[in-house]
Coordinates of C-alpha atoms in Angstrom, one line a residue:
Chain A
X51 CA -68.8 -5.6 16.6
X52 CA -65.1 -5.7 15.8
X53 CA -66.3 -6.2 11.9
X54 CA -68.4 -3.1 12.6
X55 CA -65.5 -0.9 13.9
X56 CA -63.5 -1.9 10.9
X57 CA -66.1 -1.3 8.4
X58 CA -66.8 2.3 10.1
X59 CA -62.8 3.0 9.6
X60 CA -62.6 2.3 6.2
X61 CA -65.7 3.8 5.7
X62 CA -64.7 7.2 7.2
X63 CA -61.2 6.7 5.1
X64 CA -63.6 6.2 1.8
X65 CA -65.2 10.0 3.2
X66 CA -62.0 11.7 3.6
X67 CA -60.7 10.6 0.2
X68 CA -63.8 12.4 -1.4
X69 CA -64.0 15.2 0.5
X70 CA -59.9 15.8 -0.3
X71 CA -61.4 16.1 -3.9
X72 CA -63.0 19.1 -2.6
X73 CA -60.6 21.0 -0.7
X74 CA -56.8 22.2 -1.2
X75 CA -55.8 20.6 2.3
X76 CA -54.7 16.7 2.8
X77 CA -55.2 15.8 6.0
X78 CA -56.5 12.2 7.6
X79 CA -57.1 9.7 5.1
X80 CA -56.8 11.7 2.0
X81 CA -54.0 9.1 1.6
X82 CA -51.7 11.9 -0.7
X83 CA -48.4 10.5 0.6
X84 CA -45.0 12.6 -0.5
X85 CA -47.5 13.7 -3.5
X86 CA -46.3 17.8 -3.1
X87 CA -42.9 19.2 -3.4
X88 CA -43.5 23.3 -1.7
X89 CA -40.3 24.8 -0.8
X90 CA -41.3 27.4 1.5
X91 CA -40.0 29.8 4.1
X92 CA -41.5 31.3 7.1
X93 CA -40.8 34.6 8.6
X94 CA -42.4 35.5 12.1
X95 CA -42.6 39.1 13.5
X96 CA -44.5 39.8 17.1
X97 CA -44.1 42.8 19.0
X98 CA -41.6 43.8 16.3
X99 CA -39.1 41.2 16.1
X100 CA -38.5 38.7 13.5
X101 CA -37.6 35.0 14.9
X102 CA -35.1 33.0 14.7
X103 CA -35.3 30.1 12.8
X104 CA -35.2 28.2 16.0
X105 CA -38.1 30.3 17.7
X106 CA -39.8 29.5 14.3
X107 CA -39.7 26.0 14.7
X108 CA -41.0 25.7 17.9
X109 CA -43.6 28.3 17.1
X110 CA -45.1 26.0 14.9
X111 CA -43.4 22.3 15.1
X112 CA -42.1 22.9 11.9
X113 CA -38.8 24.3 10.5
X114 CA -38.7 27.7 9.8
X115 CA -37.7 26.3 6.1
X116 CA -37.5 23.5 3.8
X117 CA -39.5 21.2 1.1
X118 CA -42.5 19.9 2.8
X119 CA -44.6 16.8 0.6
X120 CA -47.9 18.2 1.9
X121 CA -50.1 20.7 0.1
X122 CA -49.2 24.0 1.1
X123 CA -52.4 24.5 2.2
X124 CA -51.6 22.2 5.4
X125 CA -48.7 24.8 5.9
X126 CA -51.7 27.3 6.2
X127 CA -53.7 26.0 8.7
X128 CA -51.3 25.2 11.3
X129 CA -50.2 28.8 10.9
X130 CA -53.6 29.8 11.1
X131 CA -54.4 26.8 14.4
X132 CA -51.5 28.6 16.1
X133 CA -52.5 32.3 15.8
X134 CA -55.9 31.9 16.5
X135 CA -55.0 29.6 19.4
X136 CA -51.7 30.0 21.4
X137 CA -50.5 33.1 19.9
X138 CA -54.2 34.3 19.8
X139 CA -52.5 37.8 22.0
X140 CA -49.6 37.9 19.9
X141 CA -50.5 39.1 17.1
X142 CA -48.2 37.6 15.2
X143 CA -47.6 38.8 11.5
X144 CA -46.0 35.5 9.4
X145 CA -45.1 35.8 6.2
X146 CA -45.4 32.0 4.4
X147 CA -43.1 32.9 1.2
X148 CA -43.0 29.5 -0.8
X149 CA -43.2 27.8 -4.5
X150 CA -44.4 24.9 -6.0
X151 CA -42.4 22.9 -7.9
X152 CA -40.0 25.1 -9.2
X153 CA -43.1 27.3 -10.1
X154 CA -43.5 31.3 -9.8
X155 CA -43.0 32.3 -5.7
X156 CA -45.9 33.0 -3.8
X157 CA -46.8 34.5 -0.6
X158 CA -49.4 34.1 1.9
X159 CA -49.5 36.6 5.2
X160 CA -51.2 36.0 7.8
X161 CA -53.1 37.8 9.4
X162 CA -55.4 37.4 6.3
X163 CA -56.8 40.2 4.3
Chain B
X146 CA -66.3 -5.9 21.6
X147 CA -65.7 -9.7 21.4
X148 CA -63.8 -11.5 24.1
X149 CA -60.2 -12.2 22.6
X150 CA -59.9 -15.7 22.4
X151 CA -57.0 -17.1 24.9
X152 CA -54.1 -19.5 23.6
X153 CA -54.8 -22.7 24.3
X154 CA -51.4 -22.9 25.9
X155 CA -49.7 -19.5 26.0
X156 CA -45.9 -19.4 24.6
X157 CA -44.0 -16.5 24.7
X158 CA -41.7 -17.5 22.0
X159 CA -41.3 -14.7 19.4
X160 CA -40.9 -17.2 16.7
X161 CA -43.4 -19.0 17.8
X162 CA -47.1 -18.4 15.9
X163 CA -49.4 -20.9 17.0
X164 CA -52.3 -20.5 19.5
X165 CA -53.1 -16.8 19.3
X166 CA -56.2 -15.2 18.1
X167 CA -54.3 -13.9 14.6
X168 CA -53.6 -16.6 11.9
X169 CA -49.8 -16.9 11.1
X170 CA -49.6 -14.7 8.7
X171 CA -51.0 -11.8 10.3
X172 CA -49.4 -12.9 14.0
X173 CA -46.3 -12.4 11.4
X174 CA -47.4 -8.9 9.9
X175 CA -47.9 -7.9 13.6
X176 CA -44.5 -8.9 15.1
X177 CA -42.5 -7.7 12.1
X178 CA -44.4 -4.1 12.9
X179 CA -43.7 -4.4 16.2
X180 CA -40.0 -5.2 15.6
X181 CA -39.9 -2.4 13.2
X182 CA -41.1 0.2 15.6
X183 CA -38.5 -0.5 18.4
X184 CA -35.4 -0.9 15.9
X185 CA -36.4 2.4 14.5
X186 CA -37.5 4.2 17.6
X187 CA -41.0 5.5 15.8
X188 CA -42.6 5.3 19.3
X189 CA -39.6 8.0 20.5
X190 CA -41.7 10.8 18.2
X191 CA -45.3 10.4 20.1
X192 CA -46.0 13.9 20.6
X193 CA -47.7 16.4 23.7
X194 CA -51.0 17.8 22.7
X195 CA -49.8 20.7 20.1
X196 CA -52.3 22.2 17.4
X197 CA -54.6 18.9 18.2
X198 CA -57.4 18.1 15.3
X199 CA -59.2 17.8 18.6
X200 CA -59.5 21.2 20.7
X201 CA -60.5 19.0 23.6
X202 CA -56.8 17.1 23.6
X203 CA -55.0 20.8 24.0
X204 CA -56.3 20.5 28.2
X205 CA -53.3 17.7 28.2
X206 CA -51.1 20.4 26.6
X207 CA -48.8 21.3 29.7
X208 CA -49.0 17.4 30.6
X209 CA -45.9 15.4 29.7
X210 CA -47.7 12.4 31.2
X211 CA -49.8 12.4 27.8
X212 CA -46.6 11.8 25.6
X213 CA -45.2 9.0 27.8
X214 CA -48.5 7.1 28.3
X215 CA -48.6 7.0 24.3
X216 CA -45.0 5.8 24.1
X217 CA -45.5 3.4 27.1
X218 CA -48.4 1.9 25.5
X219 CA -46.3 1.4 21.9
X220 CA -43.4 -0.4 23.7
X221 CA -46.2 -3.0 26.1
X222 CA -48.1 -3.1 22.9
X223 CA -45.3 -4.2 21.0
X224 CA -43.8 -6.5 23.6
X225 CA -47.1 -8.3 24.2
X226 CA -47.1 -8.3 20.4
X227 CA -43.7 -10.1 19.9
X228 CA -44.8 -12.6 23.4
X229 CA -47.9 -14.1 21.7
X230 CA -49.9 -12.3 24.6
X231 CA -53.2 -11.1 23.6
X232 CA -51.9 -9.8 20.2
X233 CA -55.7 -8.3 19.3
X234 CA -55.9 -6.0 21.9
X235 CA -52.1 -5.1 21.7
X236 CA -52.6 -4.1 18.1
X237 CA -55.3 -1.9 19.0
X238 CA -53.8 -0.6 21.9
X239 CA -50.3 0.4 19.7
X240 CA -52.4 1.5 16.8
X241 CA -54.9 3.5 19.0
X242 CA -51.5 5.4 20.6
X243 CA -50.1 6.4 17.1
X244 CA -53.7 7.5 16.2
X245 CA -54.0 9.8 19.3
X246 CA -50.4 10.5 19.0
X247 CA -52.2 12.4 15.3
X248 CA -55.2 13.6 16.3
X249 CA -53.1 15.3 19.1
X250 CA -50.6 17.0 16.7
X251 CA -51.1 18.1 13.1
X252 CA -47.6 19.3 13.3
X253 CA -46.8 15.0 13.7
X254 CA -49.2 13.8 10.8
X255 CA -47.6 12.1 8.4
X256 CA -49.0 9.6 6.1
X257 CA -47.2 6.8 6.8
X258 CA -47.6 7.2 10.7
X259 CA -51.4 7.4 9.8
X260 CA -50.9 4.1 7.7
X261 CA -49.0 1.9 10.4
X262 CA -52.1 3.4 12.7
X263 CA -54.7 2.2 10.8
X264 CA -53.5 -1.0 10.2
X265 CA -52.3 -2.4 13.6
X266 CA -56.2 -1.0 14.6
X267 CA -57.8 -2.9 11.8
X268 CA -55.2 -6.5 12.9
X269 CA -56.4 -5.5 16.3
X270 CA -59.9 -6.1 15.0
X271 CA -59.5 -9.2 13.1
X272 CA -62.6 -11.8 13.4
X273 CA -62.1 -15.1 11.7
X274 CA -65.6 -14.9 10.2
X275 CA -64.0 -11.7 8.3
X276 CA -60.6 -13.0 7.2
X277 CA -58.3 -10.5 6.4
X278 CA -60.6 -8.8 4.6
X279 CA -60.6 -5.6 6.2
X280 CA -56.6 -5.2 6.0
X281 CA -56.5 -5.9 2.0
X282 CA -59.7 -3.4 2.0
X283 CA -57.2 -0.7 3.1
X284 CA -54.0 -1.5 1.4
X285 CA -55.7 -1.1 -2.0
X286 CA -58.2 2.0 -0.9
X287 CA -54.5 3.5 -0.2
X288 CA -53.3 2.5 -3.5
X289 CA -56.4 4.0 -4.9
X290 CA -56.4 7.1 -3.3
X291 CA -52.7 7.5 -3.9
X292 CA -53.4 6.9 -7.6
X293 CA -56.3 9.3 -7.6
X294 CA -54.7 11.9 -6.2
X295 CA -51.7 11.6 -8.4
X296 CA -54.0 11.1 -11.6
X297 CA -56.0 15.0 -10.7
X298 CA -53.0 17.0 -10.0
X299 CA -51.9 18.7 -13.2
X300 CA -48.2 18.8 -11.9
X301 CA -47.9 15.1 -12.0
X302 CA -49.7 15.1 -15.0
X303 CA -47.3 17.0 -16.5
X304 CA -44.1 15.9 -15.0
X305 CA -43.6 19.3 -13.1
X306 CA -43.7 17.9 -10.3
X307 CA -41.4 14.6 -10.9
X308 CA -38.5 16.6 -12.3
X309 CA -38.7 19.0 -8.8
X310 CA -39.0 16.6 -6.5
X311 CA -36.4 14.7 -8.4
X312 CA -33.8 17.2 -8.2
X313 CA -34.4 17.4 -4.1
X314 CA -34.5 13.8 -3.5
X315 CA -33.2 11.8 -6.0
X316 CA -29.2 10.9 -5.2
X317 CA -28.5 8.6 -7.9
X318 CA -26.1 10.4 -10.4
X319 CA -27.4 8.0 -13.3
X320 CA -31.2 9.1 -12.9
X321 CA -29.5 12.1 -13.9
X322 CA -27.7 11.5 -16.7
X323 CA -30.7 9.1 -18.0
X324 CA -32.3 12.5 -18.0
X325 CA -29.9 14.5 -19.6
X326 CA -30.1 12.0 -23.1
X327 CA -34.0 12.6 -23.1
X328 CA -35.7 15.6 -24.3
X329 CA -36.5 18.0 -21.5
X330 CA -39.1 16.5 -18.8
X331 CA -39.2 13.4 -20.9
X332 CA -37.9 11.4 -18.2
X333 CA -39.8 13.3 -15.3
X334 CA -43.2 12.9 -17.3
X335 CA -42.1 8.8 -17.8
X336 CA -41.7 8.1 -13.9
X337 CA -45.1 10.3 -13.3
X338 CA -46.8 8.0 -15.0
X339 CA -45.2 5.3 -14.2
X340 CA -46.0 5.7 -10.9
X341 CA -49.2 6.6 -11.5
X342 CA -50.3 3.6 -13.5
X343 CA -48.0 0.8 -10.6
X344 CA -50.1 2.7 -7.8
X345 CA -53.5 1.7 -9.8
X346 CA -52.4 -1.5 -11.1
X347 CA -51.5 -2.5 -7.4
X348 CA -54.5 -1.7 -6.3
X349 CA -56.2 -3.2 -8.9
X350 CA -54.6 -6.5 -9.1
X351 CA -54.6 -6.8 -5.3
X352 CA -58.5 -7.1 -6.1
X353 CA -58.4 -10.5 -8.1
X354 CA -56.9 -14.2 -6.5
X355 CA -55.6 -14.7 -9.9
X356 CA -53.6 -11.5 -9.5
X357 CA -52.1 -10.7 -6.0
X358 CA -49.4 -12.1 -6.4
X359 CA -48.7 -9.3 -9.6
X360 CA -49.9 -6.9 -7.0
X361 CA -47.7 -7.5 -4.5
X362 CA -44.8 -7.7 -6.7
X363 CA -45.7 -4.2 -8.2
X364 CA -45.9 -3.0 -4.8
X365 CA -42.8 -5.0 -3.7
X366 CA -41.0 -3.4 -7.0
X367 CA -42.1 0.5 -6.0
X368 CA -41.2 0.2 -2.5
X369 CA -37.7 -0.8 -3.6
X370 CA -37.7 1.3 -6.6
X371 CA -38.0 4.4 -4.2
X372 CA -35.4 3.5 -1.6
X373 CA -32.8 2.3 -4.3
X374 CA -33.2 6.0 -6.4
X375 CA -33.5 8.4 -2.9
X376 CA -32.3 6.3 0.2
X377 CA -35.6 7.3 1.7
X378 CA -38.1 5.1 3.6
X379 CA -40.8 7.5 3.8
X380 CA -41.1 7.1 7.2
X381 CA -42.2 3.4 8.2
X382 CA -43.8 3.0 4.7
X383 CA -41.0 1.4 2.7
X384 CA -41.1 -1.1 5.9
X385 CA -44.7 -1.8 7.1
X386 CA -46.2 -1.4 3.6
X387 CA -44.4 -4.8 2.2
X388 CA -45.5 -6.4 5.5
X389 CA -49.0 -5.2 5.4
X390 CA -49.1 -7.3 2.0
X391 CA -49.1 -10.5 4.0
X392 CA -52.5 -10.1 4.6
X393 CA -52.8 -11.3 0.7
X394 CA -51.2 -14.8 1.6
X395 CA -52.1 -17.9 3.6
X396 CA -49.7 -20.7 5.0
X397 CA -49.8 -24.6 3.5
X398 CA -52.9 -25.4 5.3
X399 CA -51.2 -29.1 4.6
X400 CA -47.3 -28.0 5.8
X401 CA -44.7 -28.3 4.0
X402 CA -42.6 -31.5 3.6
X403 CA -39.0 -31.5 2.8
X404 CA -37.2 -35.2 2.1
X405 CA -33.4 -34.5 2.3
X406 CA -30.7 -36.3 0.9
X407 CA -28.8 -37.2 4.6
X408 CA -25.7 -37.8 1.9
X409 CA -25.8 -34.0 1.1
X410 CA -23.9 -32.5 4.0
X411 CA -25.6 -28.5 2.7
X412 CA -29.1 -30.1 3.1
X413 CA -28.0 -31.6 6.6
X414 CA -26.8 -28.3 7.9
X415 CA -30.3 -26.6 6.6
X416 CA -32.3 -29.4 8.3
X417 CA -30.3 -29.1 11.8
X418 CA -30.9 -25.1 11.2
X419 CA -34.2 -24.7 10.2
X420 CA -34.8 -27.8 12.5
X421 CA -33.9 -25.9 15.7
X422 CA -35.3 -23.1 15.0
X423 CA -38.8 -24.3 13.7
X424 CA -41.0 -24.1 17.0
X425 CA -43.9 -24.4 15.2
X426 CA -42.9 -27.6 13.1
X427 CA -44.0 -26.2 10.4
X428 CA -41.7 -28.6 8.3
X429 CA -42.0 -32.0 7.9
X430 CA -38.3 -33.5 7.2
X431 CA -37.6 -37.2 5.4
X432 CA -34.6 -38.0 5.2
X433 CA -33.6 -40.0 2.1
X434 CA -30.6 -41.5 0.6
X435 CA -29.8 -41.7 -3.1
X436 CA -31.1 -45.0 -4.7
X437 CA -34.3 -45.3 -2.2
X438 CA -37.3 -45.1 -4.1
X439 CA -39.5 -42.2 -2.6
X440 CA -43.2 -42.3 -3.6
X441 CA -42.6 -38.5 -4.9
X442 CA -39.9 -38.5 -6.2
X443 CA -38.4 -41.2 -8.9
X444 CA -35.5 -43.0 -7.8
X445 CA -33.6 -41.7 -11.6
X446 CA -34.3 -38.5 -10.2
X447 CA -32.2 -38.0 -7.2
X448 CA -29.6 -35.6 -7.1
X449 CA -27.5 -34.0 -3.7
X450 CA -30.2 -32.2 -3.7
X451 CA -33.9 -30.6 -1.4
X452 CA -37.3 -31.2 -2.6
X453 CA -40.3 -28.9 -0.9
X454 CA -43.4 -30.3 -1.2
X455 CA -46.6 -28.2 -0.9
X456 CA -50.3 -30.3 -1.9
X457 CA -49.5 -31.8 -5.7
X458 CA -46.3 -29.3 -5.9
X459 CA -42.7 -30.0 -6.0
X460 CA -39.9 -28.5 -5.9
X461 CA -36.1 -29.1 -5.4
X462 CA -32.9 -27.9 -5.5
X463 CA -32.7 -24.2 -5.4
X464 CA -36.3 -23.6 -5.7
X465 CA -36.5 -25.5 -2.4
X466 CA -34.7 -23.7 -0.3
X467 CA -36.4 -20.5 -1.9
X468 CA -39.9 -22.0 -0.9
X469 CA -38.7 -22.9 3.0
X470 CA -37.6 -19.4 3.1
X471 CA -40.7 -17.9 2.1
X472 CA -42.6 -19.9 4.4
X473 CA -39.9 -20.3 7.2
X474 CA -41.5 -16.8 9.5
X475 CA -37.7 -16.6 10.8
X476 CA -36.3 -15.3 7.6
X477 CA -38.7 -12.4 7.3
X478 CA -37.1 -11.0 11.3
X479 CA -33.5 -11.7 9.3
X480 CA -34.4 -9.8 6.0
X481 CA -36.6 -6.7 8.1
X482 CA -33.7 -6.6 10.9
X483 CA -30.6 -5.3 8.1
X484 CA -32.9 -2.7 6.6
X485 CA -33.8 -1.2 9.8
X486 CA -29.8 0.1 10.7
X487 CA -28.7 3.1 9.7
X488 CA -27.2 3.9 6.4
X489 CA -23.7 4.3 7.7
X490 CA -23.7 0.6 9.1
X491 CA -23.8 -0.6 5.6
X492 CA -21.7 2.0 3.5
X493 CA -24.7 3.6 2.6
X494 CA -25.6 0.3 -0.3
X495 CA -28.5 -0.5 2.3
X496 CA -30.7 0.4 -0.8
X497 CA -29.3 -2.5 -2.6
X498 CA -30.5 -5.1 0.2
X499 CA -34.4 -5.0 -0.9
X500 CA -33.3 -5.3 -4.4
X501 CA -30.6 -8.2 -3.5
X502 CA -33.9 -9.8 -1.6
X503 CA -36.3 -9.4 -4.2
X504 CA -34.0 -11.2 -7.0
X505 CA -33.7 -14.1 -4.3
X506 CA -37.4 -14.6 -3.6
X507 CA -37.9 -14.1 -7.8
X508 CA -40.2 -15.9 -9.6
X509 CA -37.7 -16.8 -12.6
X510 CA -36.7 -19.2 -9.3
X511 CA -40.0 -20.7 -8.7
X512 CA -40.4 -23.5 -10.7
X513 CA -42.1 -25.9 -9.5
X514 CA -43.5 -29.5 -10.9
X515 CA -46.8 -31.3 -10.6
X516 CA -46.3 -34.8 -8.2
X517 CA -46.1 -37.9 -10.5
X518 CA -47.9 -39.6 -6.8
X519 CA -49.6 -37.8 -4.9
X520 CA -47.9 -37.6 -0.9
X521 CA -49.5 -39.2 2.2
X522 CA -51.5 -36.8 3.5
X523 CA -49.0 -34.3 6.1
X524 CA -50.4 -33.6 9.4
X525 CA -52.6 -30.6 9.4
X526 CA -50.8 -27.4 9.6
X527 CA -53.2 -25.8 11.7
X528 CA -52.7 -29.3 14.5
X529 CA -49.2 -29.0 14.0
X530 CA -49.5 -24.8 15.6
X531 CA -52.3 -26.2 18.3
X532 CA -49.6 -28.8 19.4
X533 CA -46.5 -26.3 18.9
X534 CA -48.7 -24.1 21.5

């Protein structure tokens, strides 16, 4: 049984590692550690008024800035988790302004077009 | 689930590692975790349901009793752990809290946290029939994935991403001026691909008996490679990586007998040491003065000196006191403790420790040479942990 239980880990690990082939986001057992360098920005407006960096953070349990070693695409979705969750009567409008290792700056908005 | 097997006499010596369900080296693996996550306060981070992967764990949003059940099961999990007391189930329990501790937060997944979970679940669900098995199985699918994911990124094929994360991270000024003799991305494209090719070779060579031991070298080099050039630890994974590799290794079954010259007065003071603190009498000690013939060792061949002796293999002087390190479980608690403090406690050079430890514990040290006559036969290592218990 315990065997069983290991095997069905590993197994699920072996899953995740193919379906990360698949998709832009790295989450459980993609096993990407530190692989991404995004330095990114985020800029919150509800009802009007932007956030501090502070009220960012705890927004999102991230900081409002920085160089996060995850795909950028993780940034995303817990933007996206949060506004379609807690902040669901916020309406929120974020602006995710970030680049990729030194490349050209992009921008994602949420809500999405 | 099986029943966890109960010591035949239960001792809650932490340096003890006989008569638990986990065979030393494991029992080791899991203690030196355990020791890791209260000198480092990981357990301090377990989060409140917050943007779960599960919806269903957001109902224990507004609960703080969540968080502090987590943390309260790390520190009993450790304790019991580090006590000898049913160290299966306290893996899984530790490892099950860190796990929920993700599944409750993506804001809190991090690799490495994901890492220490997996592998305190899997110790936790160590059969003898099995071996170790299942714990190798997921230090090299990391490796492997790691590799993989590296290999199919175009920025680290190309060095792009190297020569960013490099400038954020790196904080040794002669990484820098290495670079600035090479042609543009030169050196950047060099360390992509040398990473690229250690991650596979580890994973690789951990594969193959013949090989571990390159493996875990490779693995022992990048570890220490990354915390010498950025004063990182990636989280827990500069610590619990290098432990996990104990999995790859097994004790002397035989022990491992050290004759002593009682002459020397530095191999007296590293008998009465190692001798008190040995509470598993995992060493055997002869004492022997110069000019008595030893069946092992010729009589033309003494010196002041230590000789090891594991099966046919012998070793002395230097090399000896390198082996009863290795396999003496105290010294791993004395090299993990010093690279758990904080920077400032050690002038920032704490990134030379793993380096200073790896040249000890070097195979340019390990020579060893075959018995001339073979030893009388050491008491069994596994009766010497039974009786130690």
């Amino acid at each position: 049984m315990r065997r069983l239980a290991g095997i069905t880990l590993l197994l699920m690990q072996m899953a995740a590692v193919v379906h990360a082939r698949l998709v832009p986001s790295r989450w459980l057992g993609a096993w990407a550690p530190n692989d991404y360098a995004v330095r990114y920005r985020l800029q919150v407006h509800v009802d009007s008024c932007l956030l501090s960096a502070d009220e960012t953070g705890e927004r999102y349990g991230l900081r409002a800035e920085g160089v996060y070693e995850n795909p950028v695409q993780n940034l995303m979705d817990i933007v996206r988790q949060r506004e379609e969750t807690y902040g669901r009567e916020d309406h929120a409008r974020v602006v995710l302004t970030y680049h990729r290792n030194r490349g050209r700056l992009e921008e994602w908005r949420w809500p999405e077009k | 689930m099986a029943r966890e097997m109960m010591p035949s006499k239960w001792s809650p010596n932490p340096f003890s590692f006989g008569g638990t369900s986990l065979p030393l080296p494991l029992l080791l693996a899991a203690k030196l975790v355990a020791l890791c996550l209260l000198l480092r306060f990981t357990w301090r981070n377990l989060p409140s349901p917050f943007l779960p992967f599960l919806s269903v764990l957001d109902y224990f949003r507004y609960t703080p009793l969540f968080a502090w059940t987590l943390k309260m099961a790390v520190l009993i999990g450790c304790a019991a752990v580090l006590l000898n007391y049913r160290v299966r189930t306290a893996c899984l329990v530790t490892g099950s809290a860190f796990f929920l501790g993700i599944l409750a937060s993506r804001p809190y997944f991090e690799n490495n946290i994901l890492y220490l979970a997996c592998l305190l679940i899997l110790l936790g669900l160590y059969e003898p029939r099995t071996g170790p098995w299942l714990i190798r199985a997921q230090i090299i699918l990391v490796f492997f994935a790691a590799a993989l994911n590296k290999l199919l990124d175009t920025s680290w094929r190309s060095g792009q991403f190297f020569d960013y994360w490099a400038s954020v991270f790196v904080n040794k000024s002669f990484y820098f001026q290495v670079e600035s003799w090479l042609p543009q991305m030169a050196l950047a494209r060099l360390m992509s691909w040398t990473t690229i090719a250690i991650e596979f070779g580890i994973a690789v060579t951990l594969l193959f008996r013949r090989s571990r031991i390159w493996g875990v070298w490779l693995g022992l080099l990048l570890a220490a490679g990354q915390n010498f050039l950025t004063e990182r630890t990636f989280g827990v994974f500069f610590y619990v990586m290098p432990i996990s590799y104990l999995a790859f290794f097994a004790w002397p079954p035989s022990g491992i007998t050290v004759h002593y010259d009682v002459d020397c007065g530095f191999c007296r003071r590293i008998h009465g040491l190692v001798g008190r603190l040995d509470v598993d009498r995992l060493f055997a000690w002869r004492a022997f003065k110069r000019g008595v013939d030893l069946s092992e060792i010729p009589r033309d061949r003494h010196t002041r000196r230590l000789y090891a002796i594991i099966g046919e293999k012998k070793y002395s002087g230097f090399a000896a006191l390198r082996i009863i390190a290795l396999y003496f479980p105290i010294v791993y608690f004395a090299l993990l403790v010093p690279l758990t403090l904080p920077q400032g406690l050690l002038l920032h050079h704490r990134s030379l420790l793993p380096l200073f430890f790896l040249l000890f514990f070097s195979p340019i040290f390990a020579k060893s040479t075959k018995l001339q006559n073979s030893p009388a036969p050491a008491e069994s290592l596994g009766n010497r942990l039974q009786l130690a218990s």
